Amino acid sequence: MKNHVTRRGVNAGLGAALISPALATTRAFAQSGEPIKIGFSMALTGPLAANGKQALLGAKIWQEEINAKGGLLGRQVQLINYDDQSNPGTVPGIYTKLLDVDKCDLVVSGYATNMVAPAIPVVMQKGKTFISLFALAANSEFHYPKYFSMLPSGPTPKEAFTEGFFQMAAAQNPKPQTVAIPAEDAEFSRNAAEGAHNNAKKYGFNIVYDKTYPPNTTDFSPIIRAIQAGNPDLVCVCSYPLSSVGILLSASELGLKPKMIGGAMVGLQATVFKDKLKSKLNGVVNYETWVPSPKLMAPAAGFFKSYQARAASEGVDPLGYYLGGWGYAYFQVLQQAVEGAKSINDDKLADYLRSHEFTTIMAAGIKFGKDGEWTKSGMLQVQYHGLTDAANLDTWRGMSYQTVLTPADMQTGSIIYPYEKALG
């Protein structure tokens, strides 16, 4: 589907947009030259806002810290961002404005595959280096050489979201045989479903249900009943936040009890959706990109202390585990590239990003390979368990309700199998 955004439409939508000013004073700018302007869109309203707002606060904390240290290349940093309203149709116009009107020196992406994909043609036309935030295989068709993905899905990104799900299923005895793959008809979930198909074939599962549903679906009971009719051993769901919640609520209500359920369900990582589902999360095996285990929290503790102290006043997710830290980390990568290349020239930045390793609060040893994807996957698969409807913020703050199943070097426990055993 081609999205068309007029200049008038973009300008009309900017009244509600949030512009994050540099914290330095005009006098400081005068002392050190004009600020380096970094532009991006972000989902601050609509169904992706729960995650987008986390990322923006992470970016703001990075900006404040870097400016307090003197900025980049001796210049203060100014972030300019607009609300894309979780609507891909707004994105091309926003990036056109950022580059043509706001005259941004650098641009990075907003949050989510669906928002990143429509920005790529604009930045390609302008020859800009582009670091994306949580975009699944968004460059797999463009092959843009100045694109770099901040998502730990590794060299086979489409498969990475569900690899651990199928890996755990294949290890069970007796091995389950059949799988249903319901997927939202959107960029992310189509890509994840393609990966799930490949994983099903790789691990020897027979697909007995394979259908997409519209993004605006609100009644999931027909989908759940159709899955029940196929009686699959596994249900691998590829979904965005609202349908992730809707599917699990409907599955609980209608008594869907496969041997495993989960896969590539976006949204379950955010506190607001955990609070909505609580005990209905029990048994779900789903992807994660980071968890607050002692090993992973160690380099990020300072950031999350700052983030969580501000979360209430900023009106964002109180923990920030899913996107807050990554919203900070992708600016860390940009910072290291600018400082390493000693330039904001896009060609020099892209050369540096391709040829160096990066360490952030969320992951170390990041290297970019084909299509700008990580050369090594850092995806996790977790299972939720032991939850009651009394679960609260203190529950979500730690690891008591979730077990890391894969990869092996991050594993914190064993799977509860089949799914029904985790329901309590």
Short mmCIF file of C-alpha atoms in Angstrom, two decimals, residues 109-318:
data_model
loop_
_atom_site.label_atom_id
_atom_site.label_comp_id
_atom_site.label_asym_id
_atom_site.label_seq_id
_atom_site.Cartn_x
_atom_site.Cartn_y
_atom_site.Cartn_z
CA SER A 109 14.61 6.36 13.00
CA GLY A 110 11.54 6.31 15.15
CA TYR A 111 10.37 3.13 16.86
CA ALA A 112 9.10 0.01 15.12
CA THR A 113 9.36 -1.74 11.79
CA ASN A 114 6.15 -0.22 10.47
CA MET A 115 7.51 3.31 11.03
CA VAL A 116 11.07 2.65 9.86
CA ALA A 117 10.28 1.09 6.48
CA PRO A 118 8.55 4.20 5.02
CA ALA A 119 11.40 6.44 6.19
CA ILE A 120 14.12 4.54 4.33
CA PRO A 121 13.26 5.81 0.79
CA VAL A 122 13.44 9.41 2.05
CA VAL A 123 16.83 9.01 3.72
CA MET A 124 18.13 7.03 0.74
CA GLN A 125 17.24 9.86 -1.61
CA LYS A 126 19.14 12.29 0.65
CA GLY A 127 22.09 9.93 1.14
CA LYS A 128 21.79 10.04 4.93
CA THR A 129 23.23 7.50 7.34
CA PHE A 130 20.30 5.94 9.19
CA ILE A 131 20.36 4.04 12.49
CA SER A 132 16.99 2.39 13.08
CA LEU A 133 15.32 1.42 16.36
CA PHE A 134 13.67 -2.00 16.57
CA ALA A 135 12.96 -2.56 12.89
CA LEU A 136 12.69 -6.17 11.76
CA ALA A 137 14.50 -6.72 8.45
CA ALA A 138 13.39 -3.27 7.25
CA ASN A 139 16.36 -3.04 4.87
CA SER A 140 15.98 -6.53 3.40
CA GLU A 141 14.48 -5.17 0.16
CA PHE A 142 16.23 -1.79 -0.04
CA HIS A 143 19.79 -3.03 0.74
CA TYR A 144 20.72 0.56 1.58
CA PRO A 145 24.42 0.58 2.50
CA LYS A 146 24.10 3.45 5.02
CA TYR A 147 21.41 1.67 7.09
CA PHE A 148 22.25 0.21 10.52
CA SER A 149 19.80 -1.69 12.70
CA MET A 150 19.59 -1.27 16.46
CA LEU A 151 17.83 -4.55 17.16
CA PRO A 152 19.63 -7.65 18.47
CA SER A 153 18.11 -10.00 15.87
CA GLY A 154 21.42 -10.82 14.21
CA PRO A 155 22.21 -11.92 10.65
CA THR A 156 18.88 -13.77 10.15
CA PRO A 157 16.48 -11.22 11.67
CA LYS A 158 13.20 -12.67 10.43
CA GLU A 159 13.94 -16.03 12.02
CA ALA A 160 15.47 -14.62 15.22
CA PHE A 161 12.19 -13.61 16.87
CA THR A 162 10.85 -17.19 16.96
CA GLU A 163 14.02 -19.30 16.76
CA GLY A 164 14.05 -19.94 20.52
CA PHE A 165 10.34 -20.82 20.52
CA PHE A 166 10.81 -23.57 17.93
CA GLN A 167 14.11 -24.65 19.46
CA MET A 168 12.43 -25.27 22.84
CA ALA A 169 9.50 -27.06 21.20
CA ALA A 170 11.79 -29.37 19.25
CA ALA A 171 13.60 -30.37 22.45
CA GLN A 172 10.45 -31.78 24.09
CA ASN A 173 9.81 -35.53 24.37
CA PRO A 174 7.62 -36.56 22.71
CA LYS A 175 8.24 -33.82 20.19
CA PRO A 176 5.14 -31.80 19.19
CA GLN A 177 4.25 -32.06 15.51
CA THR A 178 1.97 -29.24 14.37
CA VAL A 179 1.91 -25.44 14.56
CA ALA A 180 -0.54 -22.60 13.90
CA ILE A 181 0.90 -19.25 12.76
CA PRO A 182 -1.61 -16.39 13.06
CA ALA A 183 -0.09 -13.04 12.04
CA GLU A 184 -1.17 -9.43 11.91
CA ASP A 185 -1.14 -8.08 8.36
CA ALA A 186 1.59 -5.47 8.97
CA GLU A 187 5.25 -5.06 8.09
CA PHE A 188 6.73 -6.42 11.33
CA SER A 189 4.41 -9.37 11.77
CA ARG A 190 4.60 -10.43 8.12
CA ASN A 191 8.39 -10.49 8.40
CA ALA A 192 8.24 -12.40 11.69
CA ALA A 193 5.74 -14.87 10.23
CA GLU A 194 8.05 -15.49 7.28
CA GLY A 195 10.77 -16.31 9.80
CA ALA A 196 8.38 -18.57 11.73
CA HIS A 197 7.64 -20.51 8.53
CA ASN A 198 11.35 -21.02 7.98
CA ASN A 199 11.86 -22.13 11.58
CA ALA A 200 8.92 -24.55 11.38
CA LYS A 201 10.53 -26.16 8.35
CA LYS A 202 13.99 -26.18 9.93
CA TYR A 203 12.78 -27.88 13.12
CA GLY A 204 10.35 -30.25 11.38
CA PHE A 205 6.89 -28.95 12.27
CA ASN A 206 3.77 -29.18 10.10
CA ILE A 207 1.87 -25.90 9.70
CA VAL A 208 -1.88 -26.54 10.10
CA TYR A 209 -3.09 -22.91 10.35
CA ASP A 210 -1.47 -20.03 8.48
CA LYS A 211 -3.50 -16.84 8.16
CA THR A 212 -3.20 -13.08 8.60
CA TYR A 213 -5.75 -10.76 10.17
CA PRO A 214 -6.28 -6.99 9.72
CA PRO A 215 -4.43 -4.63 12.08
CA ASN A 216 -7.72 -3.10 13.22
CA THR A 217 -9.15 -6.45 14.41
CA THR A 218 -10.86 -6.21 17.80
CA ASP A 219 -12.73 -9.54 18.00
CA PHE A 220 -10.27 -12.41 18.06
CA SER A 221 -12.72 -15.18 18.93
CA PRO A 222 -13.15 -16.34 15.28
CA ILE A 223 -9.36 -16.61 14.97
CA ILE A 224 -9.05 -18.58 18.21
CA ARG A 225 -11.90 -20.92 17.23
CA ALA A 226 -10.34 -21.52 13.82
CA ILE A 227 -7.03 -22.37 15.51
CA GLN A 228 -8.82 -24.70 17.92
CA ALA A 229 -10.42 -26.49 14.97
CA GLY A 230 -6.95 -27.33 13.66
CA ASN A 231 -5.88 -28.59 17.11
CA PRO A 232 -2.21 -27.53 16.73
CA ASP A 233 0.43 -28.51 19.26
CA LEU A 234 2.01 -25.05 19.01
CA VAL A 235 0.60 -21.57 18.41
CA CYS A 236 3.24 -19.12 17.21
CA VAL A 237 1.71 -15.63 17.16
CA CYS A 238 3.23 -12.71 15.22
CA SER A 239 1.49 -9.56 16.45
CA TYR A 240 1.63 -5.92 17.51
CA PRO A 241 0.62 -4.76 21.03
CA LEU A 242 -3.16 -4.44 20.85
CA SER A 243 -3.66 -7.72 19.04
CA SER A 244 -1.13 -9.47 21.32
CA VAL A 245 -3.36 -8.57 24.26
CA GLY A 246 -6.57 -9.37 22.37
CA ILE A 247 -5.37 -12.80 21.31
CA LEU A 248 -4.29 -13.82 24.81
CA LEU A 249 -7.52 -12.56 26.37
CA SER A 250 -9.58 -14.44 23.80
CA ALA A 251 -7.45 -17.58 24.12
CA SER A 252 -8.02 -17.56 27.88
CA GLU A 253 -11.74 -16.98 27.53
CA LEU A 254 -12.21 -19.76 24.96
CA GLY A 255 -9.86 -22.23 26.65
CA LEU A 256 -7.21 -22.54 23.94
CA LYS A 257 -4.58 -24.88 25.40
CA PRO A 258 -1.86 -25.84 22.96
CA LYS A 259 1.39 -27.33 24.24
CA MET A 260 3.11 -23.96 23.67
CA ILE A 261 1.89 -20.47 22.79
CA GLY A 262 3.77 -17.21 22.17
CA GLY A 263 6.53 -16.48 19.66
CA ALA A 264 6.76 -12.94 18.26
CA MET A 265 4.17 -11.02 20.28
CA VAL A 266 5.10 -7.33 20.59
CA GLY A 267 3.68 -5.54 23.60
CA LEU A 268 4.03 -8.16 26.31
CA GLN A 269 7.33 -6.54 27.25
CA ALA A 270 5.69 -3.23 28.30
CA THR A 271 4.43 -2.70 31.84
CA VAL A 272 1.02 -1.38 30.74
CA PHE A 273 0.26 -4.60 28.84
CA LYS A 274 1.68 -6.84 31.55
CA ASP A 275 -0.71 -5.10 33.97
CA LYS A 276 -3.59 -5.72 31.57
CA LEU A 277 -2.91 -9.46 31.28
CA LYS A 278 -1.32 -10.47 34.61
CA SER A 279 -2.14 -14.17 35.23
CA LYS A 280 -3.10 -14.63 31.58
CA LEU A 281 0.61 -14.34 30.75
CA ASN A 282 1.34 -17.59 32.57
CA GLY A 283 2.95 -20.18 30.31
CA VAL A 284 3.49 -17.85 27.36
CA VAL A 285 6.88 -18.33 25.67
CA ASN A 286 7.82 -15.12 23.86
CA TYR A 287 10.77 -13.14 22.55
CA GLU A 288 12.64 -10.54 24.56
CA THR A 289 15.54 -8.25 23.73
CA TRP A 290 16.67 -7.56 27.31
CA VAL A 291 15.71 -8.57 30.85
CA PRO A 292 16.77 -7.14 34.24
CA SER A 293 18.96 -10.12 35.16
CA PRO A 294 22.03 -9.27 37.25
CA LYS A 295 24.29 -9.90 34.24
CA LEU A 296 22.43 -7.56 31.89
CA MET A 297 21.52 -4.93 34.48
CA ALA A 298 25.11 -4.29 35.58
CA PRO A 299 26.12 -1.91 32.73
CA ALA A 300 22.65 -0.31 32.57
CA ALA A 301 21.87 0.30 36.25
CA GLY A 302 22.80 4.00 36.21
CA PHE A 303 20.59 4.71 33.23
CA PHE A 304 17.56 2.93 34.65
CA LYS A 305 17.96 4.77 37.95
CA SER A 306 17.76 8.06 36.04
CA TYR A 307 14.92 6.88 33.81
CA GLN A 308 12.75 5.49 36.60
CA ALA A 309 13.20 8.61 38.73
CA ARG A 310 11.64 10.65 35.90
CA ALA A 311 9.12 8.19 34.48
CA ALA A 312 6.07 9.33 36.46
CA SER A 313 6.52 13.02 35.66
CA GLU A 314 7.15 12.19 31.99
CA GLY A 315 4.07 9.96 31.79
CA VAL A 316 5.97 6.96 30.46
CA ASP A 317 6.40 3.27 31.27
CA PRO A 318 7.64 3.23 34.90
#
